[in-house]
XYZ file of C-alpha atoms in Angstrom:
527
model
C -71.323 -164.204 -50.649
C -69.848 -167.238 -52.427
C -66.130 -167.867 -52.875
C -66.495 -167.437 -56.645
C -67.913 -163.952 -56.202
C -65.168 -163.030 -53.715
C -62.514 -164.242 -56.179
C -64.146 -162.246 -58.991
C -64.088 -159.058 -56.897
C -60.415 -159.579 -56.052
C -59.546 -160.044 -59.732
C -61.491 -156.937 -60.746
C -59.762 -154.838 -58.078
C -56.284 -156.182 -58.921
C -56.600 -156.038 -62.726
C -56.046 -152.253 -63.115
C -52.931 -152.350 -60.936
C -51.568 -155.354 -62.819
C -52.168 -153.607 -66.150
C -50.419 -150.436 -64.954
C -47.427 -152.405 -63.692
C -47.124 -154.326 -66.951
C -47.584 -151.280 -69.213
C -45.216 -149.204 -67.080
C -42.541 -151.882 -67.122
C -42.809 -152.261 -70.901
C -42.556 -148.486 -71.375
C -39.466 -148.259 -69.155
C -37.865 -151.123 -71.086
C -38.477 -149.607 -74.552
C -37.283 -146.127 -73.526
C -34.111 -147.376 -71.818
C -35.107 -146.080 -68.359
C -35.296 -149.500 -66.755
C -31.751 -149.404 -65.372
C -32.312 -145.975 -63.795
C -35.450 -147.229 -62.059
C -33.936 -150.576 -61.096
C -31.103 -149.306 -58.913
C -33.275 -147.001 -56.682
C -35.664 -149.927 -56.206
C -32.812 -152.216 -55.183
C -31.434 -149.612 -52.763
C -34.871 -149.031 -51.191
C -35.444 -152.755 -50.759
C -31.961 -153.209 -49.258
C -32.495 -150.308 -46.849
C -35.925 -151.655 -45.884
C -34.407 -155.064 -45.196
C -31.609 -153.566 -43.090
C -34.026 -151.483 -41.009
C -36.463 -154.371 -40.605
C -33.648 -156.676 -39.504
C -32.435 -154.105 -36.975
C -35.895 -153.253 -35.627
C -36.961 -156.877 -35.282
C -33.670 -158.053 -33.798
C -35.057 -157.442 -30.316
C -38.693 -158.120 -29.455
C -40.854 -155.033 -29.087
C -42.663 -155.591 -25.803
C -44.877 -153.459 -23.592
C -43.056 -151.601 -20.775
C -42.067 -154.048 -18.062
C -42.168 -151.399 -15.353
C -45.656 -150.052 -16.000
C -46.789 -150.255 -12.384
C -48.840 -147.863 -10.212
C -46.914 -145.284 -8.239
C -48.724 -146.069 -4.988
C -47.414 -149.637 -4.654
C -45.580 -150.660 -1.503
C -42.244 -152.466 -1.318
C -44.083 -155.779 -1.040
C -46.123 -154.964 -4.143
C -42.951 -154.131 -6.070
C -41.398 -157.428 -4.973
C -44.455 -159.231 -6.345
C -44.174 -157.248 -9.591
C -40.596 -158.498 -9.938
C -41.991 -162.043 -9.988
C -44.486 -161.024 -12.674
C -41.810 -159.544 -14.937
C -39.587 -162.559 -14.313
C -42.409 -164.837 -15.429
C -42.947 -162.743 -18.584
C -39.241 -162.832 -19.451
C -39.134 -166.610 -19.042
C -40.961 -166.899 -22.374
C -38.344 -166.037 -24.970
C -40.631 -167.286 -27.725
C -44.257 -168.306 -28.000
C -45.904 -170.276 -30.789
C -49.287 -169.617 -32.360
C -50.471 -172.999 -31.083
C -49.717 -171.937 -27.506
C -51.412 -168.622 -28.154
C -54.591 -170.423 -29.246
C -54.540 -173.010 -26.448
C -56.855 -172.030 -23.537
C -55.099 -174.513 -21.247
C -51.822 -172.652 -21.726
C -53.416 -169.491 -20.326
C -55.177 -171.230 -17.461
C -51.992 -173.037 -16.388
C -49.973 -169.829 -16.712
C -52.526 -167.790 -14.745
C -52.726 -170.378 -11.967
C -48.950 -170.625 -11.632
C -48.527 -166.837 -11.562
C -51.400 -166.430 -9.090
C -49.784 -168.974 -6.772
C -46.391 -167.253 -6.883
C -47.895 -163.849 -6.087
C -50.172 -165.206 -3.347
C -47.294 -167.044 -1.639
C -45.361 -163.791 -1.375
C -48.268 -162.132 0.469
C -49.057 -165.217 2.571
C -45.762 -166.995 3.272
C -45.809 -170.304 5.080
C -49.533 -171.057 4.737
C -50.745 -174.351 3.212
C -53.077 -172.671 0.712
C -52.278 -169.028 -0.146
C -55.727 -168.595 -1.760
C -57.783 -169.386 1.351
C -58.132 -165.773 2.481
C -59.583 -164.525 -0.813
C -63.292 -163.907 -1.270
C -65.273 -164.691 -4.410
C -66.111 -161.016 -5.188
C -62.402 -160.140 -4.987
C -61.452 -162.890 -7.447
C -64.229 -161.855 -9.833
C -63.077 -158.222 -9.566
C -59.536 -159.280 -10.520
C -60.822 -161.181 -13.558
C -63.054 -158.286 -14.629
C -60.300 -155.666 -14.386
C -57.685 -157.774 -16.178
C -60.177 -158.686 -18.913
C -61.168 -155.041 -19.384
C -57.525 -153.991 -19.770
C -56.794 -156.741 -22.286
C -59.940 -155.870 -24.220
C -58.802 -152.248 -24.412
C -55.355 -153.390 -25.555
C -56.775 -155.506 -28.384
C -59.201 -152.768 -29.423
C -56.347 -150.272 -29.569
C -53.600 -152.241 -31.301
C -55.392 -154.792 -33.503
C -56.898 -153.046 -36.548
C -60.433 -154.215 -37.259
C -60.591 -156.312 -34.069
C -64.110 -155.037 -33.374
C -65.214 -156.668 -36.658
C -63.341 -159.960 -36.309
C -65.343 -163.038 -35.420
C -64.046 -166.394 -34.257
C -64.768 -167.941 -37.639
C -62.818 -165.120 -39.332
C -59.766 -165.916 -37.226
C -60.083 -169.613 -38.071
C -60.398 -168.797 -41.768
C -57.342 -166.551 -41.584
C -55.336 -169.386 -40.059
C -56.471 -171.702 -42.871
C -55.658 -169.060 -45.477
C -52.112 -168.788 -44.143
C -51.754 -172.559 -44.285
C -53.136 -172.653 -47.831
C -50.728 -169.890 -48.848
C -47.761 -171.842 -47.524
C -48.938 -174.980 -49.328
C -49.380 -173.055 -52.574
C -45.981 -171.458 -52.180
C -44.344 -174.856 -51.696
C -46.123 -176.196 -54.798
C -44.849 -173.207 -56.769
C -41.253 -173.768 -55.648
C -41.518 -177.463 -56.506
C -42.895 -176.744 -60.001
C -40.319 -174.048 -60.681
C -37.517 -176.376 -59.593
C -38.508 -178.839 -62.310
C -38.258 -176.163 -65.020
C -35.103 -174.392 -63.795
C -33.497 -176.104 -60.756
C -30.452 -173.843 -60.344
C -32.180 -170.473 -60.599
C -35.118 -171.661 -58.477
C -32.768 -172.852 -55.728
C -31.003 -169.501 -55.642
C -34.288 -167.577 -55.510
C -35.696 -169.926 -52.857
C -32.770 -169.542 -50.459
C -32.620 -165.782 -51.048
C -36.329 -165.502 -50.225
C -36.045 -167.573 -47.066
C -32.935 -165.745 -45.868
C -34.355 -162.285 -46.484
C -38.062 -161.562 -46.402
C -39.104 -164.902 -44.937
C -36.817 -164.518 -41.923
C -37.985 -160.968 -41.285
C -41.663 -161.877 -41.523
C -41.231 -164.848 -39.188
C -39.356 -162.675 -36.698
C -41.974 -159.936 -36.900
C -44.756 -162.449 -36.349
C -42.938 -163.915 -33.337
C -42.434 -160.452 -31.854
C -46.112 -159.549 -32.206
C -47.238 -162.839 -30.660
C -44.758 -162.470 -27.798
C -45.890 -158.848 -27.298
C -49.478 -159.894 -26.664
C -48.427 -162.835 -24.524
C -46.275 -160.566 -22.352
C -49.077 -158.009 -22.132
C -51.387 -160.761 -20.863
C -48.925 -161.655 -18.090
C -48.363 -158.029 -17.112
C -52.029 -157.074 -16.896
C -52.970 -160.254 -15.075
C -50.030 -159.853 -12.692
C -50.952 -156.268 -11.867
C -54.441 -157.204 -10.731
C -53.218 -160.304 -8.914
C -51.111 -157.909 -6.842
C -54.132 -155.663 -6.261
C -56.108 -158.775 -5.317
C -53.645 -160.100 -2.744
C -52.998 -156.649 -1.273
C -56.696 -156.420 -0.363
C -57.406 -153.371 -2.494
C -60.080 -155.147 -4.543
C -62.296 -155.651 -1.499
C -63.973 -152.369 -2.334
C -65.292 -153.747 -5.638
C -64.526 -152.825 -9.234
C -66.650 -149.683 -9.361
C -65.316 -148.198 -6.128
C -61.757 -149.265 -7.005
C -61.890 -147.209 -10.181
C -63.531 -144.290 -8.389
C -60.817 -144.146 -5.709
C -58.057 -144.216 -8.303
C -59.759 -141.450 -10.276
C -60.235 -139.305 -7.165
C -56.525 -139.389 -6.380
C -55.297 -138.502 -9.846
C -53.596 -135.183 -10.538
C -56.075 -132.349 -11.205
C -56.500 -131.198 -14.796
C -54.092 -128.549 -16.031
C -55.347 -125.103 -15.087
C -55.786 -122.672 -17.969
C -55.279 -119.116 -16.664
C -57.124 -117.682 -19.666
C -60.358 -119.382 -18.602
C -59.979 -118.563 -14.901
C -62.375 -115.922 -13.505
C -60.777 -112.863 -11.895
C -60.065 -113.270 -8.192
C -59.124 -110.556 -5.731
C -55.926 -110.888 -3.661
C -58.068 -111.243 -0.529
C -59.953 -114.183 -2.029
C -56.821 -115.931 -3.290
C -55.177 -115.800 0.134
C -58.294 -116.797 2.059
C -58.269 -120.198 3.744
C -60.767 -121.406 6.303
C -60.136 -123.579 9.330
C -62.124 -126.756 8.807
C -62.096 -130.493 9.344
C -64.846 -131.222 6.843
C -64.529 -133.819 4.153
C -63.727 -132.964 0.596
C -66.408 -132.361 -1.959
C -67.552 -135.239 -4.116
C -66.281 -133.661 -7.306
C -62.722 -132.862 -8.261
C -59.497 -134.417 -6.998
C -59.310 -135.483 -3.382
C -57.231 -133.320 -1.085
C -53.914 -134.710 0.072
C -53.135 -134.367 3.769
C -49.919 -132.627 4.795
C -49.065 -133.212 8.463
C -46.729 -130.742 10.141
C -44.629 -132.342 12.885
C -41.901 -130.935 15.086
C -40.931 -129.922 18.578
C -42.565 -127.167 20.593
C -41.502 -123.673 19.430
C -40.036 -125.144 16.227
C -42.106 -122.749 14.136
C -44.969 -124.987 12.999
C -47.694 -122.376 13.477
C -45.589 -119.717 11.756
C -45.124 -122.101 8.846
C -48.880 -122.689 8.596
C -49.529 -118.941 8.615
C -46.888 -118.440 5.932
C -48.454 -121.124 3.734
C -51.966 -119.760 4.153
C -50.956 -116.128 3.839
C -52.803 -115.141 7.021
C -52.569 -115.589 10.791
C -54.767 -118.645 11.093
C -52.598 -120.676 13.479
C -52.078 -118.857 16.753
C -51.439 -121.547 19.366
C -48.139 -123.151 20.246
C -49.402 -126.241 22.034
C -52.365 -128.093 20.529
C -54.328 -131.014 21.992
C -52.300 -134.185 21.571
C -54.988 -136.256 19.828
C -56.603 -133.602 17.635
C -54.626 -130.927 15.839
C -56.177 -128.322 13.587
C -56.837 -128.621 9.871
C -56.592 -125.888 7.260
C -57.679 -125.990 3.633
C -55.187 -124.860 1.028
C -54.763 -125.137 -2.750
C -51.372 -125.633 -4.355
C -50.402 -124.062 -7.676
C -51.938 -126.288 -10.338
C -55.197 -126.826 -8.482
C -54.306 -129.664 -6.092
C -56.308 -129.220 -2.851
C -54.373 -129.765 0.363
C -55.523 -130.327 3.923
C -52.841 -129.047 6.321
C -52.812 -130.763 9.720
C -51.034 -128.708 12.379
C -50.102 -131.161 15.141
C -48.985 -130.887 18.728
C -45.290 -130.429 19.430
C -42.974 -132.528 21.542
C -40.299 -131.428 23.991
C -36.624 -130.870 23.247
C -35.841 -134.123 25.068
C -37.687 -136.034 22.388
C -41.220 -137.321 21.939
C -42.829 -139.143 24.831
C -44.994 -142.195 24.217
C -48.012 -139.899 24.200
C -46.335 -137.542 21.729
C -45.306 -140.455 19.527
C -48.857 -141.828 19.526
C -50.069 -138.435 18.312
C -47.318 -138.335 15.672
C -48.246 -141.830 14.483
C -51.887 -140.817 14.179
C -50.929 -137.698 12.237
C -48.531 -139.665 10.012
C -51.107 -142.368 9.382
C -53.479 -139.683 8.123
C -50.711 -137.890 6.221
C -49.821 -138.192 2.571
C -46.807 -135.905 3.071
C -44.940 -134.949 6.260
C -43.308 -131.596 6.908
C -40.920 -131.978 9.858
C -40.112 -128.527 11.221
C -36.790 -128.030 13.019
C -35.107 -124.850 14.251
C -32.031 -123.589 12.454
C -30.551 -122.241 15.705
C -30.605 -125.617 17.478
C -27.819 -127.748 15.966
C -28.803 -130.975 17.743
C -31.711 -132.738 16.004
C -31.628 -136.110 17.723
C -35.279 -135.865 18.906
C -36.366 -135.308 15.308
C -34.210 -138.201 14.090
C -35.600 -140.474 16.821
C -39.144 -139.612 15.779
C -38.439 -140.445 12.131
C -36.768 -143.725 13.106
C -39.750 -144.760 15.221
C -42.128 -143.848 12.418
C -40.121 -145.909 9.923
C -40.269 -148.929 12.218
C -44.021 -148.454 12.695
C -44.689 -148.335 8.949
C -42.295 -151.236 8.269
C -44.512 -153.432 10.453
C -47.481 -152.627 8.194
C -46.502 -153.747 4.676
C -49.902 -152.759 3.260
C -48.982 -149.114 3.931
C -45.930 -147.044 3.126
C -44.425 -144.131 4.978
C -45.263 -140.748 3.436
C -42.386 -138.717 2.010
C -40.759 -136.427 4.571
C -39.584 -132.884 3.861
C -37.499 -131.328 6.651
C -38.241 -127.619 7.019
C -35.429 -125.675 8.706
C -37.177 -122.681 10.281
C -35.976 -119.403 11.832
C -33.126 -119.025 9.348
C -33.391 -115.258 9.906
C -31.775 -115.840 13.329
C -28.622 -117.324 11.839
C -25.451 -115.239 11.940
C -25.259 -112.363 11.222
C -28.492 -111.898 13.191
C -28.742 -108.190 12.462
C -28.905 -108.867 8.735
C -32.125 -109.962 7.056
C -32.530 -108.754 3.486
C -34.119 -111.515 1.403
C -34.092 -112.919 -1.191
C -31.012 -115.030 -0.524
C -29.250 -117.310 -2.996
C -28.446 -119.791 -0.261
C -27.456 -122.579 -2.686
C -24.587 -120.760 -4.416
C -24.407 -117.276 -2.854
C -21.344 -115.881 -1.078
C -22.878 -113.427 1.394
C -22.305 -114.417 5.040
C -26.017 -115.101 5.568
C -26.216 -117.218 2.435
C -23.166 -119.244 3.439
C -24.558 -119.879 6.944
C -27.955 -120.951 5.567
C -26.237 -123.334 3.170
C -24.083 -124.792 5.960
C -27.140 -125.200 8.190
C -29.021 -127.078 5.463
C -25.970 -129.263 4.815
C -25.741 -130.204 8.503
C -29.465 -130.978 8.646
C -29.176 -133.208 5.569
C -26.304 -135.096 7.147
C -28.242 -135.542 10.401
C -31.481 -136.867 8.890
C -29.782 -138.806 6.090
C -32.139 -140.943 4.000
C -34.988 -140.450 6.451
C -36.063 -137.331 4.532
C -36.288 -136.643 0.822
C -35.656 -132.885 1.005
C -34.369 -130.223 3.397
C -35.725 -126.716 2.845
C -34.781 -123.507 4.753
C -37.574 -121.004 5.454
C -38.397 -117.923 7.463
C -42.055 -117.779 8.515
C -41.972 -114.496 10.392
C -44.765 -112.208 9.234
C -43.610 -109.452 6.934
C -40.185 -111.040 6.435
C -41.089 -114.439 5.008
C -38.704 -116.224 2.699
C -38.339 -119.731 1.260
C -42.041 -120.590 1.180
C -42.888 -119.878 -2.459
C -39.241 -120.145 -3.537
C -38.373 -123.590 -2.115
C -41.007 -125.208 0.112
C -44.021 -125.203 -2.210
C -41.949 -126.510 -5.175
C -40.650 -129.289 -2.897
C -44.218 -130.198 -1.907
C -45.372 -130.166 -5.532
C -42.442 -132.400 -6.506
C -43.696 -135.077 -4.096
C -47.365 -134.937 -5.089
C -47.263 -138.224 -7.003
C -45.779 -140.030 -3.998
C -48.267 -138.276 -1.723
C -51.207 -139.286 -3.911
C -49.921 -142.861 -3.766
C -50.000 -142.786 0.031
C -53.499 -141.318 -0.118
C -54.706 -144.107 -2.416
C -53.389 -146.811 -0.067
C -55.120 -145.228 2.930
C -58.341 -144.822 0.967
C -58.354 -148.512 0.050
C -57.553 -149.522 3.622
C -60.277 -147.283 5.039
C -62.983 -148.550 2.712
C -61.995 -152.215 2.557
C -63.359 -152.933 6.025
C -66.143 -150.362 5.982
C -69.807 -151.408 6.036
C -69.034 -155.105 6.430
C -72.074 -155.861 8.545
C -74.298 -153.309 6.825
C -73.546 -155.025 3.522
C -74.473 -158.420 4.972
C -77.773 -156.957 6.144
C -78.449 -155.499 2.711
C -77.673 -158.849 1.073
C -79.978 -160.718 3.469
C -82.804 -158.266 2.812
C -82.297 -158.446 -0.963
C -82.195 -162.252 -0.850
C -85.308 -162.365 1.317
C -87.197 -160.163 -1.118
C -86.194 -162.442 -3.989
C -87.399 -165.525 -2.078
C -90.724 -163.816 -1.298
C -91.156 -162.932 -4.978
C -90.531 -166.553 -5.994
C -92.966 -167.870 -3.360
C -95.559 -165.325 -4.402
C -95.257 -166.449 -8.021
C -95.474 -170.141 -7.070
C -98.526 -169.823 -4.818
C -100.096 -167.244 -7.107
C -100.212 -169.792 -9.931
C -101.975 -172.271 -7.671
């Protein structure tokens, strides 16, 4: 289509609107309604200007804290560098936006800053990276930016490079034409033209320039954020699994879909309370189960707690093998599957090295820890020592993070007055002697464990007289599911990053050999 035809179409489309505006204005003038229409128009324009000035006063940028919940402290420190880099650009020009070298220099500088944080003191912080990891980072960042453009740029799927170039030229031509108009008008009426020119530049021109700058800066900041996120994933080693598996692992550890009771088939009470003892892996479909490890001293009430959670007497032993433990399948309200790991207990004198090794193994597998302690034993130093040792162990492994810990105060039915047990108890605000003693016990436990635990929950796991499980413990577990899923994601990446290293090399050698044989066959076949 020629330019003449395009211009003709524009004129034909605009002519009816121009006629209506002219005829309407003439009618308003002859009937004396012009003044009544003029003032609402002025007020609307003034209000629009005021709102536009206010809304464009600060740049509208993507959220600077849009980071995954499973990141470690080291990852968050790297993210701080990313956001600092994004904020260092208070303004960005269209020429910078169009310059590929600007992006390459920016990406290289940001990649170096992030890599140096993960590999301090080394001559080249990129040496440890593999080519597939780097390509995975580029692919993921590019996919995110593509989705961003597709979502927020209207008609982007139709725009071609030549269209963008033409648009840039059209803007330049418009500015040239506008300047010619102002120059011609100044010759005819210098004073009025000067007033209109400065009013235009101070009002609409300023707002449009500010809006354009905000949009450009928005996309520039989004580029830094998305690139920075995957640079962190790259240097943390989580991209070793490849793009496809990376996305699969993240999807498997997402929250399950919201359960609709109206579409749920009827289930008998026996079926809903049934849980089988198993150590099998989860099914391939649906969300992955999070692992809840139950730690505590011998006779603390761990088995009673497991039975109370499952609704049946599944755990019957007090002392389990140190290196094994027993797993139970359970489903939380909302559909999240849980694998409960009942571990061996340690003595009242504190965990031995063997006990601590078992606790470390259970905590390494855990996405959430329930530390069971007796309400009737005021001293909890062994439990505190265990948590301190676990914190030190996890601190030495920055690619992991310690699971959230919920302290479960058991045997609250044995608190004074012992002869009284008539749940439910309002232990948070109640005034009955039992309620006051439970509240005091929880307060002491909170003071003893301090910041080592995120919650302290009182329960009674005795069969037939259970209390605090559905009321307090399960809600506390559900509240920490996001943190628990984050721990599960980190362990999943760690477990798969080093898996099948040598098998993969063998597969690559075989595939390469087959390709060489095919080439040789084609070469000698032609002869």
